[in-house]
Each structure stands twice: as C-alpha cells, then as structure tokens.
Coordinates of C-alpha atoms in Angstrom, one line a residue:
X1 CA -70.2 -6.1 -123.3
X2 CA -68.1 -4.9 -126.7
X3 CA -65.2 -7.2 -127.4
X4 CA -61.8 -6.1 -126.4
X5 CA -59.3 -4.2 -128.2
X6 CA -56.7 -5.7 -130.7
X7 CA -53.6 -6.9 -128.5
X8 CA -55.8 -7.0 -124.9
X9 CA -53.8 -9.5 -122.7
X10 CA -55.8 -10.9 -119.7
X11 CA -55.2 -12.6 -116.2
X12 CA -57.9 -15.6 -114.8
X13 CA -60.9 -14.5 -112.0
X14 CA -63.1 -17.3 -111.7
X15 CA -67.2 -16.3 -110.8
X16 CA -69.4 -19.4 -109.0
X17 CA -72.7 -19.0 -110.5
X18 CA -74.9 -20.4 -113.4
X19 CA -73.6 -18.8 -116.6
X20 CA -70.7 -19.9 -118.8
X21 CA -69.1 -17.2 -120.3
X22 CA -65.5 -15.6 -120.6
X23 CA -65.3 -11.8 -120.7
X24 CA -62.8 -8.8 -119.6
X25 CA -63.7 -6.8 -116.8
X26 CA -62.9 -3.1 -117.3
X27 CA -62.0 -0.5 -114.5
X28 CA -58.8 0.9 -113.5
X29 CA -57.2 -1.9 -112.8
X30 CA -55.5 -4.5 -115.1
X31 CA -58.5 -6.6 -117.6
X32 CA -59.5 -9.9 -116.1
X33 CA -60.7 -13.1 -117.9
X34 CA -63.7 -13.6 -116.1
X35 CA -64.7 -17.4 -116.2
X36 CA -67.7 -18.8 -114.7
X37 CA -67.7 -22.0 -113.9
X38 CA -71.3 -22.9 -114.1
X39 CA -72.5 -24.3 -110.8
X40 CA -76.1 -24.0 -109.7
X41 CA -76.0 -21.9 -106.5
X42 CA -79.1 -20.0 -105.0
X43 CA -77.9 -16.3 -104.6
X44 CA -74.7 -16.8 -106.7
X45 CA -72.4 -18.1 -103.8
X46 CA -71.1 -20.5 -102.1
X47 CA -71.8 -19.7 -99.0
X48 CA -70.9 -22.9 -96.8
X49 CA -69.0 -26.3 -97.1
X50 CA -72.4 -27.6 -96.6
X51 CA -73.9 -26.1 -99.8
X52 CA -71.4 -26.5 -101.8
X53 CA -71.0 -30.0 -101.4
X54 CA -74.7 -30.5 -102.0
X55 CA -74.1 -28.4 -105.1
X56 CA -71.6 -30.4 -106.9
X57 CA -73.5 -33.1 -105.9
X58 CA -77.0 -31.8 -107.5
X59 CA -74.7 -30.9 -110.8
X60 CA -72.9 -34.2 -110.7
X61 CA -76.7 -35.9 -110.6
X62 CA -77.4 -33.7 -113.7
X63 CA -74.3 -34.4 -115.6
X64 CA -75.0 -38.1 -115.4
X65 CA -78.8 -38.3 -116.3
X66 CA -78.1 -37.0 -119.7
X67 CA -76.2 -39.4 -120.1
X68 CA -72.6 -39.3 -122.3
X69 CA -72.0 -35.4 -124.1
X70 CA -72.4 -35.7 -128.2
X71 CA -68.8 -35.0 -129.3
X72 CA -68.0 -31.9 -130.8
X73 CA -64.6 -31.4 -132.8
X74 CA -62.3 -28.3 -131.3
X75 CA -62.4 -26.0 -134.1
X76 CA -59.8 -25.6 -136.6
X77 CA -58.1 -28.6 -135.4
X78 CA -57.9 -31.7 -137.8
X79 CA -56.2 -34.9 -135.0
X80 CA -56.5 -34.8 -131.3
X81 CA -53.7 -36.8 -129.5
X82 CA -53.6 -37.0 -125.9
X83 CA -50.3 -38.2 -123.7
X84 CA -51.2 -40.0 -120.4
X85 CA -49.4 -42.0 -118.1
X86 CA -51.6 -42.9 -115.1
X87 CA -48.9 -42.3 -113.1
X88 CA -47.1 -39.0 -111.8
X89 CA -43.2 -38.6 -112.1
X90 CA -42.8 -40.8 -115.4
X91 CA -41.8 -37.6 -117.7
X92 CA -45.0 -37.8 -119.6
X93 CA -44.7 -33.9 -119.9
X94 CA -41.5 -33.6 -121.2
X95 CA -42.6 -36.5 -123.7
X96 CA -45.6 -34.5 -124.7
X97 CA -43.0 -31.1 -125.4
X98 CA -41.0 -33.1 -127.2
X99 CA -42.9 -35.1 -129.6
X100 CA -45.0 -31.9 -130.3
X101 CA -41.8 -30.2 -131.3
X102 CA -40.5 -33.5 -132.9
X103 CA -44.2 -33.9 -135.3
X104 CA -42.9 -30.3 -136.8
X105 CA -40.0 -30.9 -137.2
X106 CA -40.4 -34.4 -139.1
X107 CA -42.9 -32.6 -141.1
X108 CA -42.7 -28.3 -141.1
X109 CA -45.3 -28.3 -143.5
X110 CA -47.5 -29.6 -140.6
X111 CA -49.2 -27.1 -137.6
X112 CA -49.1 -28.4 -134.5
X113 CA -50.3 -27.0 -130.8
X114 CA -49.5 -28.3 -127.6
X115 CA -52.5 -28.0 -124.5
X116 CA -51.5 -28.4 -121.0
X117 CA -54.5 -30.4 -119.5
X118 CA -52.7 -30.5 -116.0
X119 CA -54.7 -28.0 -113.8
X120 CA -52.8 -28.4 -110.9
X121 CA -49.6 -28.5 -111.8
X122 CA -49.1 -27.3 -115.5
X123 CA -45.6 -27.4 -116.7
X124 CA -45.9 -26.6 -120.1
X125 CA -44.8 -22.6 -119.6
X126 CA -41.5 -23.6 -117.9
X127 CA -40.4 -26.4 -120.5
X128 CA -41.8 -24.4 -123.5
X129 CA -40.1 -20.9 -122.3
X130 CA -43.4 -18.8 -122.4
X131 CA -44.5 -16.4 -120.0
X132 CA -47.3 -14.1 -119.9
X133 CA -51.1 -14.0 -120.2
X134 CA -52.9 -14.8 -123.4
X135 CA -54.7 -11.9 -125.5
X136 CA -58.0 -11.7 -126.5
X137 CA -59.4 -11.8 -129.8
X138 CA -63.0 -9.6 -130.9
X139 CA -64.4 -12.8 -130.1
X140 CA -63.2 -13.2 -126.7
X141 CA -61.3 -16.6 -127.1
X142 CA -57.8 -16.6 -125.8
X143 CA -54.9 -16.4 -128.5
X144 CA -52.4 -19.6 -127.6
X145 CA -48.7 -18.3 -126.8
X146 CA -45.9 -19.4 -129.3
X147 CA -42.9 -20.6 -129.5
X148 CA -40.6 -22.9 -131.9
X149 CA -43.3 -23.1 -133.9
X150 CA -45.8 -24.5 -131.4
X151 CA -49.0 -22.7 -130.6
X152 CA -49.7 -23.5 -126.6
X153 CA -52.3 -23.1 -123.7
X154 CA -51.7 -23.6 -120.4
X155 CA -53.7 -23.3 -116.9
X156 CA -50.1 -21.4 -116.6
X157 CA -50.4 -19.2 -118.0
X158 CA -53.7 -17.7 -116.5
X159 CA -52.8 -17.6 -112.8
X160 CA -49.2 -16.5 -110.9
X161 CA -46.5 -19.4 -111.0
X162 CA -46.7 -19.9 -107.9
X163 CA -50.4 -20.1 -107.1
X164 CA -51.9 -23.0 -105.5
X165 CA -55.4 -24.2 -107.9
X166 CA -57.3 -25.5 -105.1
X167 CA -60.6 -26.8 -106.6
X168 CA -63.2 -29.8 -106.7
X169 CA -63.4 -32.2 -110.0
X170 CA -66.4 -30.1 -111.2
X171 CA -64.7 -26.7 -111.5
X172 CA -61.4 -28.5 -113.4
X173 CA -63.2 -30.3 -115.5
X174 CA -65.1 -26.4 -116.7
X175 CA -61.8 -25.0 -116.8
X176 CA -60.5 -27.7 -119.2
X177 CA -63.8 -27.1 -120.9
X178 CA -62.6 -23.2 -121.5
X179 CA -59.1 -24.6 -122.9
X180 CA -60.4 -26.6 -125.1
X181 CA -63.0 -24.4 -126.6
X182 CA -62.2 -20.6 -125.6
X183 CA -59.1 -20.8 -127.2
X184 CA -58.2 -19.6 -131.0
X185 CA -55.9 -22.4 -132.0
X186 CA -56.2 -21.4 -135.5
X187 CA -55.6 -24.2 -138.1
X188 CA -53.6 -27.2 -136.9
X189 CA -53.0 -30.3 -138.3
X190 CA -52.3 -31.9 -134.4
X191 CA -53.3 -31.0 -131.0
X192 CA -51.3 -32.8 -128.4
X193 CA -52.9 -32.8 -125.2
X194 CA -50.4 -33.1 -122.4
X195 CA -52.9 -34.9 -119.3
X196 CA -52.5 -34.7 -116.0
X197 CA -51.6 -38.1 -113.7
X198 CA -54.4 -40.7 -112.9
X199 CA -57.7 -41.9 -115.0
X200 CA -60.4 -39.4 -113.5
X201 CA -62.3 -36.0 -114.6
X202 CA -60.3 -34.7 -116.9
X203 CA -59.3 -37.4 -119.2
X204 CA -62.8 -38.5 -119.3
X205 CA -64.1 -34.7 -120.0
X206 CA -61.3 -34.9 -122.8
X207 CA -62.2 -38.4 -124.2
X208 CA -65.9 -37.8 -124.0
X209 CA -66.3 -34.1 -125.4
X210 CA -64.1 -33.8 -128.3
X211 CA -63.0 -36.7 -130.7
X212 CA -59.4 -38.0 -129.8
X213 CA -57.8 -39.4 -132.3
X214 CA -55.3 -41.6 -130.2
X215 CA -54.0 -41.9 -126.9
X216 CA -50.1 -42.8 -126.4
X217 CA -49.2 -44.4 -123.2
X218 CA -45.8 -43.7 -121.7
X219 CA -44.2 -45.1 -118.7
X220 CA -41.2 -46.1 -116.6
X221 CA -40.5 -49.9 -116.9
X222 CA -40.6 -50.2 -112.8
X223 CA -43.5 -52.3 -111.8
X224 CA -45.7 -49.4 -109.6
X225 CA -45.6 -47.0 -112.8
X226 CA -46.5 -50.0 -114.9
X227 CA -49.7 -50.7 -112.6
X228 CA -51.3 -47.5 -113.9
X229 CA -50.2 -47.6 -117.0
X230 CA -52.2 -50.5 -117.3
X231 CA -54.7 -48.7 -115.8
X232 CA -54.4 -45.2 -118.1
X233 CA -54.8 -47.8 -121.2
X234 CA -58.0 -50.0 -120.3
X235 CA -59.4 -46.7 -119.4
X236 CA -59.4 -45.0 -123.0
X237 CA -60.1 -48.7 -124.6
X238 CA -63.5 -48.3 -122.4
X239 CA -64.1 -44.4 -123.8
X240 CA -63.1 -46.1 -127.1
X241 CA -60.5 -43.8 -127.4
X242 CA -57.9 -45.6 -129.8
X243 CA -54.6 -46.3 -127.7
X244 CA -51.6 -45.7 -130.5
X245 CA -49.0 -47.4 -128.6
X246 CA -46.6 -47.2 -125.6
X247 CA -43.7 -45.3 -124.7
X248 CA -41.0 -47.0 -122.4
X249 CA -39.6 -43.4 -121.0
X250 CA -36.0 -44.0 -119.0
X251 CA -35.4 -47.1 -120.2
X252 CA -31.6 -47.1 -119.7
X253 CA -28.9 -44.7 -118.3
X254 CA -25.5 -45.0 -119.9
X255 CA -22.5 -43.5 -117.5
X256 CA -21.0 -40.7 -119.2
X257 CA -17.6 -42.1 -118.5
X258 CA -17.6 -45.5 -118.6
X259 CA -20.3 -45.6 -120.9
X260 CA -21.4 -48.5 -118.7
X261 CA -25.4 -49.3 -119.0
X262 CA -27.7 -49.5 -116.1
X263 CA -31.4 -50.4 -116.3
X264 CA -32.2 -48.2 -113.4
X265 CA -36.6 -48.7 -113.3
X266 CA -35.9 -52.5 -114.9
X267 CA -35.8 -53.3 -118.1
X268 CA -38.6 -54.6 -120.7
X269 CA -41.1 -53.8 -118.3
X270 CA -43.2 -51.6 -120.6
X271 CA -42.4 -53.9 -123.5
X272 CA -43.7 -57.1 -121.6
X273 CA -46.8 -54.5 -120.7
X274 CA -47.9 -53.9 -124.6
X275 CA -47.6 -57.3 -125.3
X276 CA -50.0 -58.5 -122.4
X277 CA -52.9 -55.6 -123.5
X278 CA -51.6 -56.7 -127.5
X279 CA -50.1 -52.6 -128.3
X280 CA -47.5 -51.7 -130.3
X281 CA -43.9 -49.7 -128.3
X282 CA -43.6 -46.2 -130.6
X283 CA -40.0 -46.4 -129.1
X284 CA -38.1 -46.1 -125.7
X285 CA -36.2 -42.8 -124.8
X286 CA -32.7 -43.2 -122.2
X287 CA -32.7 -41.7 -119.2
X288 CA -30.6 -38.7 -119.9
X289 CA -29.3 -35.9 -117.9
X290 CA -29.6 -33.4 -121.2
X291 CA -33.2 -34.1 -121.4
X292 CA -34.2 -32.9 -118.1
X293 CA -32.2 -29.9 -118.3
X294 CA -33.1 -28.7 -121.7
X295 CA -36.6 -28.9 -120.4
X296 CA -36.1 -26.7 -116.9
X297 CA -34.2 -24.1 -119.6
X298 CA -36.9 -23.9 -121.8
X299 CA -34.8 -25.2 -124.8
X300 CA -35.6 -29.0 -125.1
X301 CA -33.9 -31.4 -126.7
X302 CA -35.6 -31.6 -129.6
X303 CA -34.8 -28.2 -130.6
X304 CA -31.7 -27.6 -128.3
X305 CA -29.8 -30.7 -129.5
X306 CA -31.2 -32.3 -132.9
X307 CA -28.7 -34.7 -133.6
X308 CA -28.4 -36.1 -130.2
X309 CA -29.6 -39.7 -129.1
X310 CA -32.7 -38.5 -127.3
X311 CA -33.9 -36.2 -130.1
X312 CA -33.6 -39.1 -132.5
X313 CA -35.8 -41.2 -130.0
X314 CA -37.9 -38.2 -130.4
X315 CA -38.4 -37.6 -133.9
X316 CA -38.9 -41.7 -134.7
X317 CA -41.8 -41.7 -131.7
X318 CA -43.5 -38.9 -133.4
X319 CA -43.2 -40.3 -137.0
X320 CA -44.7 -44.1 -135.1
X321 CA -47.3 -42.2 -134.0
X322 CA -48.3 -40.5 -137.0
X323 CA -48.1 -43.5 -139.2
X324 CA -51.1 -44.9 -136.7
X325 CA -53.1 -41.6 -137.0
X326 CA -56.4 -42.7 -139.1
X327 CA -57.0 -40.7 -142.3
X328 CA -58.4 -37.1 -141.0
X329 CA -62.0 -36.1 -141.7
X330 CA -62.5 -33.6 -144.6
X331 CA -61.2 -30.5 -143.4
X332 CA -64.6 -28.5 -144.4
X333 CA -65.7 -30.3 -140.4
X334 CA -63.5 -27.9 -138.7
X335 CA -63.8 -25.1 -140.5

C-alpha cells in the first residue's frame, strides 16, 4: 500500500492475526491506523474465550523459549528514563510532565519527549493540553504531538477519551511495542517514559526491548505506597535497569493561612526507603494544591508558575537526575 499523504492524521483499529504492521485504511470514511497485534490465530479470529486463551497461552510459551529479546535502541533517541512507582495514586504522572518539562528548561539546548506507557489509563493528553490523532509520515510511523517544547505519544491519543482499553497483557505489551518503535521521535537527547502502576508486562517489555538508561522511583512516604515502591525498585535492579534515585512526592502540606505544616502520608518514609535498598532522594516535592490544578488545565507548574516552590522542586529533581545519567553512546548508534 503507498504511504500516506503529507499532513494524514489517523485514529487506532486494532486487527487479531499474525502480521505486525501499521497502515491507513482508505475508503470514504476517515483513515485508520491499522495495528495488528500479532497473535497466532487459525482463520484470523478469535473466535471463542476458549481459543483465545489457548492462544495467548501458545504465544506466551513462544515468547519465553527464546529466551530474553536482544535490545535495540529507539531510534534517534540518545537516554531512555523511565518513571515508575509500583503503586497507583502517588502522582507519578504529573512527576513525569513535570520533570520532562523541567530537563528543557534547565537545559533548552536539550530535546526531550515524553511517552505515555499507561495503556489503560493514559493521562499524558489532559496534563500536556494536546488533543487529536497523530499524522503519518511516508514511512507510516506516527508524528508525536507537541507542546512546550515536548514531543509526546500517548495510547490517548489513538482511541476516544472516554474509551475503555479492555485487553490481555499480550496485546498491551504489542501496543507499547508500536509506541515505542512506530513513532518518529526525531532527535532527542531524553525520552521519559511515564509507566503505568505495578511491576508486570509493560515495564518488563520496556526494560527488556530497548536500553533504559535509569529508572526514578517516586512515592508517597505512607507505608502501603512504600511496599511497592520497594517492589518497582528490586524489579529493575533484577532487569539491571539502573535505579537513579527516589522521589518522595507529597511530602508536606503547608496551610495556606497558617502556613502551619502537616506531614499528611508520614514523613521520611521514602527517605528511610532509599537508605534500606542504599539509593540516593533526587528531591521531595509538597503536596500542593497548584500542582494538581495546573496539571487538570493543561498548564503545569513547571511552565505555569516557574518561580514557585514546586517548580523549583522540579527543576533541581531533573538536574539530580541528569547528573546520574551515564555518558551517552556515540550518537552515530541512533542515527
């Protein structure tokens, strides 16, 4: 099929069957990015419960008797950092806005992009203000939406807002698979990866198929978010996925008329954390009511409010983390 014209934007159809490809669909009606998920089905379809669950079983059987993937660097894209949190509800997304928007503007010499990872509930459109579908290049890969600066991809913006993804581990971890390497991201110095919650198929698609280099933890200082943090951090040590440091997110609320201080989810709790597993704290942003709303208007804080006490927190995570970055390869590797 020829490539698609010059300024082709696209919405997501997803295909069962055995090839991987992404392609537009012509016809009357509006293109359609068709991507097919790869899974060995006689005929095609999925035609029971039955079959399909011996299907993913079959692939899953395949997938583990070859044995770890060779890594393959995204291309154009120098440093891979990921944001996890093992647990949901900690602000890890916000975080992973923010310091995105913070690395620029630390350094605007530097290009950064941002990809949403969360299939199920990406978050990245809202807090980033984007909307829309992604255009196609003559190559058919997917041109990342931008904004402040950033260059981002998002499961968001590929199906309607308010659409359910209701899939098995298999077809997520494909579809990460197509963010990752159907996507022009042009020449970027970083890639933060925002991940979803918990330590299961996509962070190990992520940490096993591309090099990372570093993982930052970030968590409440309550005890149950501190459990999977734990958790989110042994997991990339086992991947061998270098774990920069942790973030203590909501560390303190000040009243904003007494000015009175209130440790809300404890206090030291992710400090007393790094110093069990031996990591270093990047830095510890407050619990702050401008943070959240910058983020549901699409203006974070970051860019919203510079000088404020949250976009300092910001600005010194993202300098911590880049100090801990190893040396890049040659950039002839991504070229």
């Amino acid at each position: 099929m020829a490539g698609p014209s010059r300024g082709t934007r696209v919405r997501l159809a997803f295909v069962w069957n055995q090839v991987s490809s992404v392609e537009v669909a012509g016809g009357r009606s509006p293109p359609v990015v068709v991507v097919e998920l790869g899974l060995p089905v006689a005929g095609g379809m999925l035609r029971s419960s039955g079959s399909r669950d011996a299907a993913l079983r079959d692939k899953r059987a395949q997938i583990l008797s070859r044995g770890l993937p060779k890594q393959k660097p995204i291309e154009g894209v120098k440093q891979v950092v990921v944001l996890a949190s093992g647990k949901g509800g900690v602000g890890k997304s916000t975080a992973a806005v923010n310091i995105a928007l913070a690395l620029v503007a630390n350094d605007p010499t530097k290009e950064v992009g941002l990809l949403d990872a969360d299939i199920y509930g990406p978050s990245i459109p809202k807090m980033m203000n984007l909307k829309g579908n992604p255009e196609l290049t003559p190559k058919n890969l997917m041109r990342p939406l931008k904004n402040y600066g950033i260059a981002c991809m998002s499961m968001g913006f590929l199906i309607e807002e308010t659409a359910p993804v209701v899939w098995r581990g298999l077809m997520v971890m494909s579809a990460v698979e197509k963010l990752l390497r159907q996507v022009d991201w042009g020449q970027l110095d970083y890639l933060v990866i925002d991940m979803p919650p918990g330590t299961g198929d996509v962070q190990l698609s992520v940490s096993q198929n591309i090099p990372v280099a570093g993982a930052v933890i970030i968590s409440t200082p309550q005890d149950v978010a501190l459990l999977d943090a734990r958790k989110g951090a042994e997991m990339f040590r086992k991947v061998h996925v270098p774990v920069l440091g942790l973030i203590q997110n909501m560390s303190v609320f000040q009243c904003p008329k007494c000015k009175h201080e209130t440790h809300i989810f404890g206090a030291d709790g992710v400090r007393d954390l790094a110093k069990t597993l031996g990591l270093d704290i990047l830095g510890d942003i407050p619990l702050h009511v401008n943070i959240r709303e910058t983020c549901d208007s699409g203006q974070p804080v970051v860019i919203s409010q510079p000088q404020s006490d949250a976009a300092k927190a910001y600005l010194k995570i993202a300098m911590e983390i880049v100090r801990r970055l190893p040396v890049p390869p040659a950039s002839s590797v991504y070229d």
